[in-house]
Structures are given as C-alpha cells and as structure tokens.
Coordinates of C-alpha atoms and ligand atoms in Angstrom, one line a residue:
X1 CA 0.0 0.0 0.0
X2 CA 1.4 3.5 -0.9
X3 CA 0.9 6.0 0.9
X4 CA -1.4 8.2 -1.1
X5 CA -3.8 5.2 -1.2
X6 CA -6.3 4.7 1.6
X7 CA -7.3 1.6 2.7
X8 CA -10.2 0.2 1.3
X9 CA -12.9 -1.2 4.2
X10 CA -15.1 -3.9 3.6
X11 CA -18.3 -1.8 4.3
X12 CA -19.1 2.0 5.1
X13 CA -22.8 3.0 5.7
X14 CA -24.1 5.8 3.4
X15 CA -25.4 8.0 5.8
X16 CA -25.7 11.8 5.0
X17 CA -26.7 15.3 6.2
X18 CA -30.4 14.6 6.2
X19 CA -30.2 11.9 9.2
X20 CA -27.9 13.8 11.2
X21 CA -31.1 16.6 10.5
X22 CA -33.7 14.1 11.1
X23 CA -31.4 12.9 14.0
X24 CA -31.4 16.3 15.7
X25 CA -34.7 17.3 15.2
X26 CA -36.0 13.6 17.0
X27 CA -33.5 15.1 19.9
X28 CA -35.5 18.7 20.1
X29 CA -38.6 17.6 19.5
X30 CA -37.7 15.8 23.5
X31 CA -39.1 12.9 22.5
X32 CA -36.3 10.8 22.0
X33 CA -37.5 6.8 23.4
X34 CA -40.1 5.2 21.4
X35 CA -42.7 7.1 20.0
X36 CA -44.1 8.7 17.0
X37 CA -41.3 8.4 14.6
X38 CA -40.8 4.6 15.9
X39 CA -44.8 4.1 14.8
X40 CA -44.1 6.0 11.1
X41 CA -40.7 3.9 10.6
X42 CA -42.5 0.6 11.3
X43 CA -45.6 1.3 8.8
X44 CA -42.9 2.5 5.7
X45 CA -40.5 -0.3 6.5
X46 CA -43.8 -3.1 6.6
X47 CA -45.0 -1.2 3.4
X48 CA -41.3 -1.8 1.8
X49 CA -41.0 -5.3 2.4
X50 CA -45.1 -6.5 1.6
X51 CA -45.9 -7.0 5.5
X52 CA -48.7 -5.9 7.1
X53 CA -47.6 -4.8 10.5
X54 CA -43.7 -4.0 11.6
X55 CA -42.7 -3.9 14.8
X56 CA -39.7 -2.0 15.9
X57 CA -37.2 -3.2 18.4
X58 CA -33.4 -3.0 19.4
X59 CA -31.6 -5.1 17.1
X60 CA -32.5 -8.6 14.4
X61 CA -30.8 -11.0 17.6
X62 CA -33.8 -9.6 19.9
X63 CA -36.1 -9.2 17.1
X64 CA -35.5 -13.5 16.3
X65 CA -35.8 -14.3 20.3
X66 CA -39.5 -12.3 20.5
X67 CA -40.4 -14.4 17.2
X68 CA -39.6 -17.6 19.3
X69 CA -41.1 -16.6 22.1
X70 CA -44.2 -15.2 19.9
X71 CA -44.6 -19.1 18.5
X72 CA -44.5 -20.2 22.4
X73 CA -41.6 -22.4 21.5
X74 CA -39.1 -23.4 24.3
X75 CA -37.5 -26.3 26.2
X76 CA -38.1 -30.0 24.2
X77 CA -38.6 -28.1 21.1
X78 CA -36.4 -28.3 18.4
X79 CA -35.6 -25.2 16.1
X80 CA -33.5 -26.3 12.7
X81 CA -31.4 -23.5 11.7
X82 CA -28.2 -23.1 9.4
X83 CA -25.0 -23.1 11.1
X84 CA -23.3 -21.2 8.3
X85 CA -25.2 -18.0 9.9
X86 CA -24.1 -15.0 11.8
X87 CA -24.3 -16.6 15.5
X88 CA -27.3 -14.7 16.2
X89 CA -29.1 -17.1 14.1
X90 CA -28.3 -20.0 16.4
X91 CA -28.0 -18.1 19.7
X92 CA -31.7 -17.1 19.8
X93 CA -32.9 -20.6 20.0
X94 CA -31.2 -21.4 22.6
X95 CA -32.5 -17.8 24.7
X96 CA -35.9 -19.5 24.9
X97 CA -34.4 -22.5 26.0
X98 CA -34.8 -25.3 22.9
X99 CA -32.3 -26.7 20.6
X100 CA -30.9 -25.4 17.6
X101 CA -30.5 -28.2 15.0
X102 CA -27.9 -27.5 12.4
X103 CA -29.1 -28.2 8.8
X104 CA -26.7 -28.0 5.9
X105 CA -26.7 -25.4 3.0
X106 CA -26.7 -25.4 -0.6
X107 CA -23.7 -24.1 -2.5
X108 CA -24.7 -21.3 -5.1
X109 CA -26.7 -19.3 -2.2
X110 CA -25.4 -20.6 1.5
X111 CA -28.9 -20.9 2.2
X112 CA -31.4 -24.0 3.9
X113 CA -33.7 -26.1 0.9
X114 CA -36.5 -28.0 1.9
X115 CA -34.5 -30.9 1.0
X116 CA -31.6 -29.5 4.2
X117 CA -34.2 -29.2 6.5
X118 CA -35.9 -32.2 5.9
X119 CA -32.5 -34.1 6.3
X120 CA -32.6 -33.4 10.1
X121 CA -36.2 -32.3 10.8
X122 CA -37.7 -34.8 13.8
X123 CA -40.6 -34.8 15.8
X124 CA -39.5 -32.6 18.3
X125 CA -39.1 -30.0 15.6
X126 CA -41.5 -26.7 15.9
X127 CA -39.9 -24.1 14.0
X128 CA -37.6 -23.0 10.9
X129 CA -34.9 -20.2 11.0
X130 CA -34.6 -19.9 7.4
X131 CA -31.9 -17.2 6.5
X132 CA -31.6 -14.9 3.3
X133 CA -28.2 -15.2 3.7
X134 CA -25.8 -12.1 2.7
X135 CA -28.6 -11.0 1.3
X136 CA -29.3 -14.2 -1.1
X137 CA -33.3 -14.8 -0.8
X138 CA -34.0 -18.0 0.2
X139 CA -36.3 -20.4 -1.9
X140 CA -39.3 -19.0 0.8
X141 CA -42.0 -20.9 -1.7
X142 CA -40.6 -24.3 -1.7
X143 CA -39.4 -24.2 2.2
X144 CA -43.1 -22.8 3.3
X145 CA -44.8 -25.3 1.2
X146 CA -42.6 -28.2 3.0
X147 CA -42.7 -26.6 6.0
X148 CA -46.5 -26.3 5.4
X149 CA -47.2 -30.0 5.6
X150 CA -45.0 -30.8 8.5
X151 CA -46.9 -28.4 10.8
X152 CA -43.6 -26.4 11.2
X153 CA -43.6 -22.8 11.6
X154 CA -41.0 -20.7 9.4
X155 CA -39.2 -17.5 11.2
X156 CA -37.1 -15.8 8.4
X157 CA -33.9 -14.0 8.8
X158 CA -33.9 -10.9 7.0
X159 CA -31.4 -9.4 8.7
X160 CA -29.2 -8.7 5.2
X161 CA -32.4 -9.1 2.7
X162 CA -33.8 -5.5 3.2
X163 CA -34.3 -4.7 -0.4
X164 CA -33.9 -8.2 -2.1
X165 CA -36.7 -9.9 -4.2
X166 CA -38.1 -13.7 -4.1
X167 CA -40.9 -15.3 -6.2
X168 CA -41.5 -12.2 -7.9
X169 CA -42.4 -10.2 -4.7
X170 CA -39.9 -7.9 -1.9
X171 CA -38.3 -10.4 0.5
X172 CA -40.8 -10.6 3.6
X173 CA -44.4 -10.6 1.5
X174 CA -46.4 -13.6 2.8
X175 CA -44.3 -14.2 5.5
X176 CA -44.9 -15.6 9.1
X177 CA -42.6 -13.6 10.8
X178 CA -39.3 -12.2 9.2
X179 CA -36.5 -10.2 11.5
X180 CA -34.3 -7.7 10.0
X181 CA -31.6 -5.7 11.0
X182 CA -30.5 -2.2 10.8
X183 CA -26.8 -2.9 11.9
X184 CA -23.8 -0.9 10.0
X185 CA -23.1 -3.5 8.4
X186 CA -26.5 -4.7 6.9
X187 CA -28.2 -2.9 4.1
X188 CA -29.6 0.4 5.6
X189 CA -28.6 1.1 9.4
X190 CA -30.1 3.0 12.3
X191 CA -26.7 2.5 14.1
X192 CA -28.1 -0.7 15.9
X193 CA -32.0 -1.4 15.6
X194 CA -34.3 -4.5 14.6
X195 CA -37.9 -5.2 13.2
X196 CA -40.1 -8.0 13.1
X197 CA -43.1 -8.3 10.6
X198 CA -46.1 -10.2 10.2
X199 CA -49.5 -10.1 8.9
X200 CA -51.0 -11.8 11.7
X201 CA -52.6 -8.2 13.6
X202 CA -52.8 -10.4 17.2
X203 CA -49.0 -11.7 16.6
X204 CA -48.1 -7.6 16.3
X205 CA -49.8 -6.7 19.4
X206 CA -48.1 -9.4 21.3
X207 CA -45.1 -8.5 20.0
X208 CA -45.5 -5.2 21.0
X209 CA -46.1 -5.8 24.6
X210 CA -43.5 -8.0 24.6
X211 CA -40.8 -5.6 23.6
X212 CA -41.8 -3.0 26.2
X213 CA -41.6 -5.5 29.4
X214 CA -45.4 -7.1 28.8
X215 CA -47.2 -3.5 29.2
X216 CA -50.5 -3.5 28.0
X217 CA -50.4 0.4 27.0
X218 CA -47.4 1.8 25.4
X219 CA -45.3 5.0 27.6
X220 CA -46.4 6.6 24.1
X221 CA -50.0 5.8 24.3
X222 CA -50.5 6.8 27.9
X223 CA -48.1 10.0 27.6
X224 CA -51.3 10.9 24.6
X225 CA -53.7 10.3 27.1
X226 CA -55.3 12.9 28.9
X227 CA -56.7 10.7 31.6
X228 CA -54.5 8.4 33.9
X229 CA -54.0 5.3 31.9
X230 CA -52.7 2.5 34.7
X231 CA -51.0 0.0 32.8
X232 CA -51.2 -3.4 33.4
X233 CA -47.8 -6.4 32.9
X234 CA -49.4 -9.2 31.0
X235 CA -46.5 -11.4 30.9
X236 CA -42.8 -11.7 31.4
X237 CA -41.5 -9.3 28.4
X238 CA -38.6 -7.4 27.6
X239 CA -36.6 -4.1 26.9
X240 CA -36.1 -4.2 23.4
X241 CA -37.5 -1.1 22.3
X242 CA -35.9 1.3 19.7
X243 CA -35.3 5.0 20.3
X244 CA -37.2 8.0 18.1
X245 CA -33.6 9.0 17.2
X246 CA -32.8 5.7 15.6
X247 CA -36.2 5.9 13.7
X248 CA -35.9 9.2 12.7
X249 CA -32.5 7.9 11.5
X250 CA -34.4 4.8 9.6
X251 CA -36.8 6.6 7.6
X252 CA -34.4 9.0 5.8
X253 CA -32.6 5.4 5.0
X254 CA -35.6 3.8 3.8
X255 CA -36.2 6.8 1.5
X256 CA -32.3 5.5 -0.4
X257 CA -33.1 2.1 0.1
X258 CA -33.9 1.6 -3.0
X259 CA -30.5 3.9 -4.6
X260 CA -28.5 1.6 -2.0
X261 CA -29.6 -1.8 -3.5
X262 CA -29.0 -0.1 -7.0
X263 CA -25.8 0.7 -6.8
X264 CA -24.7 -2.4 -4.9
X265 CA -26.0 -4.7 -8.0
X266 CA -24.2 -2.4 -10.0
X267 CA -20.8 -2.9 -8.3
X268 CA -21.5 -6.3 -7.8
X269 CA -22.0 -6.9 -11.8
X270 CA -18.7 -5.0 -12.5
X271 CA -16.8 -6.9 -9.9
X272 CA -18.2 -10.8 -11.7
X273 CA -16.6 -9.1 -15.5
X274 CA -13.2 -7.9 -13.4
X275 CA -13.1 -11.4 -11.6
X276 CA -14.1 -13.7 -15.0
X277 CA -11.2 -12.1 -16.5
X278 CA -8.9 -11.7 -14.0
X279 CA -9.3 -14.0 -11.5
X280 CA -11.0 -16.9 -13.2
X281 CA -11.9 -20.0 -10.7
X282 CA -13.2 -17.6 -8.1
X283 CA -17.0 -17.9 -8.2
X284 CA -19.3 -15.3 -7.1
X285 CA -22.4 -15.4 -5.5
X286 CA -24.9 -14.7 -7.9
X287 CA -28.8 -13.8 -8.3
X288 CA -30.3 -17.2 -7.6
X289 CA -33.2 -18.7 -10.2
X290 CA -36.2 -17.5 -7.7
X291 CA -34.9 -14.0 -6.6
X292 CA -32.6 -11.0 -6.2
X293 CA -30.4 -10.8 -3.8
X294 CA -28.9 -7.0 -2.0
X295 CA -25.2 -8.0 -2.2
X296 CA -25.1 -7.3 1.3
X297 CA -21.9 -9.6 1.1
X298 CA -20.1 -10.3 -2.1
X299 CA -18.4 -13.1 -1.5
X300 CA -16.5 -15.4 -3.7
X301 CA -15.3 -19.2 -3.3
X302 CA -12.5 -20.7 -5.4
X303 CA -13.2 -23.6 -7.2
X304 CA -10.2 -25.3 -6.1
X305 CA -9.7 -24.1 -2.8
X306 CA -6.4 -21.9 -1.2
X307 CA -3.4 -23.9 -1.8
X308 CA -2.2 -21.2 0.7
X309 CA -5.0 -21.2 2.9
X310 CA -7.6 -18.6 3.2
X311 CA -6.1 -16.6 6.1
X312 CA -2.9 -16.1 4.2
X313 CA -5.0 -14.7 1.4
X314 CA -6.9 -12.3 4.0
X315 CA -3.4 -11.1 5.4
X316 CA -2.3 -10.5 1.5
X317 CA -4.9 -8.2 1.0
X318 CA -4.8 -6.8 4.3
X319 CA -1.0 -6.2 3.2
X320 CA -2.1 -4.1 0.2
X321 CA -4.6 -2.4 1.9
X322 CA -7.9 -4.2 1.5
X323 CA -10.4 -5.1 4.5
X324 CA -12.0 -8.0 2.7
X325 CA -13.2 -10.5 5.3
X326 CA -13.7 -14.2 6.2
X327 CA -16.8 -15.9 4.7
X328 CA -19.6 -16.5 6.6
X329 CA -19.2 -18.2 9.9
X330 CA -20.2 -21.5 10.9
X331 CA -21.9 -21.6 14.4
X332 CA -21.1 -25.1 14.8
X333 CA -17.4 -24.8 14.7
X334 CA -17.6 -22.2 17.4
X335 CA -15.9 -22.4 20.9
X336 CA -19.8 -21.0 22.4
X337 CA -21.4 -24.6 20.5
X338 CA -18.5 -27.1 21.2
X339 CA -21.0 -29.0 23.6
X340 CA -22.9 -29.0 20.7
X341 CA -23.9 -32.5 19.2
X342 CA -21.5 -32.9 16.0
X343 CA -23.2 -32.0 12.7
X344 CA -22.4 -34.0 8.9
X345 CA -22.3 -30.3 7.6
X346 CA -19.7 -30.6 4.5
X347 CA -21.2 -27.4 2.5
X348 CA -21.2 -25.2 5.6
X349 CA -18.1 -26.2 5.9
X350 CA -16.1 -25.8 2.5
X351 CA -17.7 -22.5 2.6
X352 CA -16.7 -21.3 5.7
X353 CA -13.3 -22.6 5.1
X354 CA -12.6 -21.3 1.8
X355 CA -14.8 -18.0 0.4
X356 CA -13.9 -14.4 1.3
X357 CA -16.5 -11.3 1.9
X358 CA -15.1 -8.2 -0.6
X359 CA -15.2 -5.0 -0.1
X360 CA -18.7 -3.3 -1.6
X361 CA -20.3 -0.4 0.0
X362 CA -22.3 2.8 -1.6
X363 CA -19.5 5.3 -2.1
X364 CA -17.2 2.5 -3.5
X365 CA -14.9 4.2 -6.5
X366 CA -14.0 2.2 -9.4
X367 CA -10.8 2.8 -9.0
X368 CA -11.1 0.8 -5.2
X369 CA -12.9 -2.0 -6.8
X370 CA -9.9 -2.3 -9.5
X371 CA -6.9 -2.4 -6.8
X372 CA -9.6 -5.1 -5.0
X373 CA -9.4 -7.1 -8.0
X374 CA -6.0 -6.9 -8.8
X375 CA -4.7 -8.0 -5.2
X376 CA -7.1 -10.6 -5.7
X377 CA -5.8 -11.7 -9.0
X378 CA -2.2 -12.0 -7.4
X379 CA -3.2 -13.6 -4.4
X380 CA -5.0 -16.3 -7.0
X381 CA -1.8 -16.5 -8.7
X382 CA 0.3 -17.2 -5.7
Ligands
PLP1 C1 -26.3 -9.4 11.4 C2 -27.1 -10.6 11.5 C3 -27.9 -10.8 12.6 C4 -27.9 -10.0 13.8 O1 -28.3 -8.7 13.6 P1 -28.1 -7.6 14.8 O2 -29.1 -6.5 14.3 O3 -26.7 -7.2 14.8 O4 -28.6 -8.2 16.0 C5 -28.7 -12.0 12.6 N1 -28.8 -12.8 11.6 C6 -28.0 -12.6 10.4 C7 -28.2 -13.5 9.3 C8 -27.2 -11.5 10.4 O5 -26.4 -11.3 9.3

C-alpha cells in the first residue's frame, strides 16, 4: 500500500446530512425513546418489504428471540437452523431455552432447501430459521410449502435481505414472521436497531407488549392520554425497544433504500466481469433462479480451494490495503457450541473454510474496486 492510497474497508454505511437533520430534530422535539417516529418507521419499512404490520425493536438477535417466544416455542422443542449464519441465528434458540439443529446449505446461495431441512427435521421440531443469507433470498416458496405439511412454523432471517426480491415479490411478502436488521453492516442502518413483521394483527400486538416489558399500554399511548392510563404487565417481556432518534434515523434510510440496492448490483455486476477475466476459478455469489439478492456480502469461493489457505490470502490483502473478510461463519465450529452435538455439515463447511467477503459499500470508487481485483488476481496467482 502506498501511501497516497487509503485503505479500502469492507463496508461504510451511506449516511448523509439529512439523518444527522432528522437525527437532531427527533432530539429537540424531546421525545427521544419510542414514539411517533418509531410508529411511522414501522408502517414505511412493513409497506417496503409487503408485511402488514412491523414492529420495531433494538436489534434482528432480539427481534428473532420475540419471534420464538411469539410461536410459544421453548425447552423439548427443536428449532432447525443453518449453522453457516451469523451466531445470532443460532444463539436465539437457545434464549428461549430449545435446541438449535444444524441443517446444511446449498452451495450457489449458503442458504437452507426444503430438502436440508428435511434431512434433520424430527418430531421434536417446531420451527424453521430460514436465512436470506448475505442478502441471497432464500427459496421462501418451496421451504413454506414443505414446512406447510409438517406443521412447522418458518421465522425468516432478513437481517441482510432488506431490499432483495423472491418469487416475484420484496423479501418478507407472505411471510410468518421475518426479523431484520439495521446494523452498519446490513443494508440500511439506524446505528443498531431491529424489526419484526407479520401479517398476523394479534401476533403484532403481542409483539409489541413484549418488547416493552409485557405493558398492555405503550409509555407513548398513555403519555397521549389525557386521563390516567394505569398500565397493566401481562407477561414476562422485555426491553427491546428502539429510540425516536434511531427511527428518525431509519426513515431517511428507507427513503435510499432503493438507490443503496441499486448501486450495490451495480458494483456487484462489474466486480463478476473484473473477476471472469482476471481471477477466473473464483466464483461469485450470484442472483439465484427465484430472486434477487442485496449484495449485502459479495463473497466469492474458489473452485479449487487456497493452496495457501484462506487466512494467508486475507493477510495478502490486508497487506495491500484491503479489508476483505472471512466468509460466513459456521456456528457449529464455534468455541460458544462445542458441547454442541456434531453436525455432517460438509457445504457449511467448505464454505466457511474457503470464500472471502469483498469490499462493496455505496460510495465504492471504481478505482477501489480495481486495486480489490488486482490483489485478488495475485493472491490467486500465488
Ligand atoms: C447481522 C445478522 C444478525 C444480527 O443482527 P443484529 O441486528 O446485529 O442483532 C442476525 N442474523 C443474520 C443472518 C445477520 O447477518
């Protein structure tokens, strides 16, 4: 790296003037917990992504424990869920107190099939976590449908799918529950934040009470009222509420969601015609036959493995300046699951092992994307 070039990170949030605006005015107005602009950021985001009702909370790791908790699943149960995940994925199964079951991915998307799930469904099985992984939609019409006749209920992880498209509709139409995540690193950000959504109008109000520590009237509702509203604790909830300044945050990002996934397929496209001709026998994740995905993670995976080993070829690019990243993770493999019954997980595995995360975010120059490529072209040459 010379020293008039900058390193190059693997992600950078495009945030601008009008939420640090939006920002300050939530902060003036005095209302800064949940309230009004929580309420207006749930209805866009539910209109965005074909839902009927959203419902705010603090991140997509509490927003997947209230949609366990909201199917009444806990100890005995089993809930199958990819291991090749963010550890989230995994971890809220085990905060209501059942077991994740690890099912195998398929290779072009990292993500569960019917056929995965149904390799280590059992009786004791109540629930799906099926993931849209990096932003990859998962085949939602084929798992539901399976899923369907085995009396299982399907929770899908969003978290990087904010914007992506599966059987002809926006990720999240038509389905049970979905979670998504506003983290940095995911497609749009409210610096940390989550939402659930449903069509199911009784699911969203239990939701809702369970977020704000099983209240039956909202600090909102009964700061509205003019009479005394005594609130009543229905059941053991939580605090996993998000703040107005978050929201007011969220809705100017909604408004460039769509400019955000634009631009990433864009860079996305260019980076597959650099790679094909530069760094042939790395293969990209790609748009699978049912969907679009965000490109929330470009990843690639060489055919033939890392004679040198992955982690040299992270510390090569590191070397000329480039923040790319280990694939996705494997839970299983994971000091936290060790205890863990052993999984037969060999396309979790190969991917974890072997594919890389490049760098792709809004602002990316073409002339970043071209010094990516070109490390990566010597590192395959190595
Ligand atoms: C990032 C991520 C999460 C966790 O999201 P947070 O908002 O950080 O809690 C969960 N699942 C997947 C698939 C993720 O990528």
């Amino acid at each position: 790296m010379s020293a008039t070039e900058d390193r190059i990170p693997v992600m950078v949030p495009w945030l601008g003037e009008e939420e640090a605006q939006a920002a300050a005015e939530a902060v003036r107005s005095g209302w800064v917990a949940q309230g009004p602009r929580v309420a207006a950021f749930e209805q866009a985001f539910a209109e965005r992504v074909g839902a009927a009702h959203g419902v705010a909370v603090s991140s997509c790791t509490t927003a997947l424990h209230l949609c366990l908790v909201a199917l009444g699943i806990g100890p005995g149960d089993e809930v199958v869920v990819p291991s090749l995940s963010f550890i989230a994925t995994a971890n809220a199964v085990r905060y209501v107190g059942a077991e994740p079951v690890f099912a195998d991915v398929e290779a072009a998307t990292g993500n569960l099939t019917a056929e995965t799930i149904a390799a280590v469904r059992s009786e004791r099985t109540r629930a799906v976590v099926l993931v849209h992984q990096g932003g990859v939609p998962a085949d939602v019409e084929s798992v539901r449908k399976a899923c369907a006749q085995w009396d299982v209920a399907v929770v899908e992880d969003a978290a990087c799918a904010i914007g992506a498209t599966v059987a002809g509709g926006p990720v999240g139409a038509g389905a049970l529950l979905a979670a998504w995540s506003f983290h940095p690193r995911k497609v749009i950000t409210t610096g940390e934040g989550g939402m659930v959504t449903t069509d199911d109008p009784e699911v969203a109000a239990r939701l809702r009470r369970l977020r704000e520590h099983g209240m039956n009237a909202s600090a909102a509702e009964r700061h509205a009222s003019r009479t005394p509203v005594l609130e009543q604790y229905l059941e053991v909830g939580f605090n996993y509420r998000m703040t107005d300044i978050q929201a007011a945050v969220g809705l100017v990002q909604l408004g460039r969601l769509d400019e955000v996934v634009t631009r990433r397929r864009a860079l996305a496209a260019r980076y597959d015609a650099l790679l094909a001709a530069e760094a042939p026998g790395l293969r990209p994740v790609r748009d699978p036959a049912h969907g679009t995905t965000t490109f929330q993670s470009y990843w690639v995976l060489p055919e033939d493995g890392w004679p040198q080993g992955r982690d040299a070829v992270l510390a090569g690019l590191a070397e000329a300046g480039i923040s790319a990243r280990r694939g996705i993770m494997a839970a299983h493999l994971e000091p936290a699951y060790a205890d863990h019954p052993r999984a037969d997980l060999p396309v979790t595995e190969r991917i974890t092992r072997d594919s890389l995360i490049l760098p792709l975010f809004h602002t990316m120059t073409e002339q970043q994307q071209d010094r990516v490529v070109a490390a990566l072209a010597r590192e395959v040459r190595r």
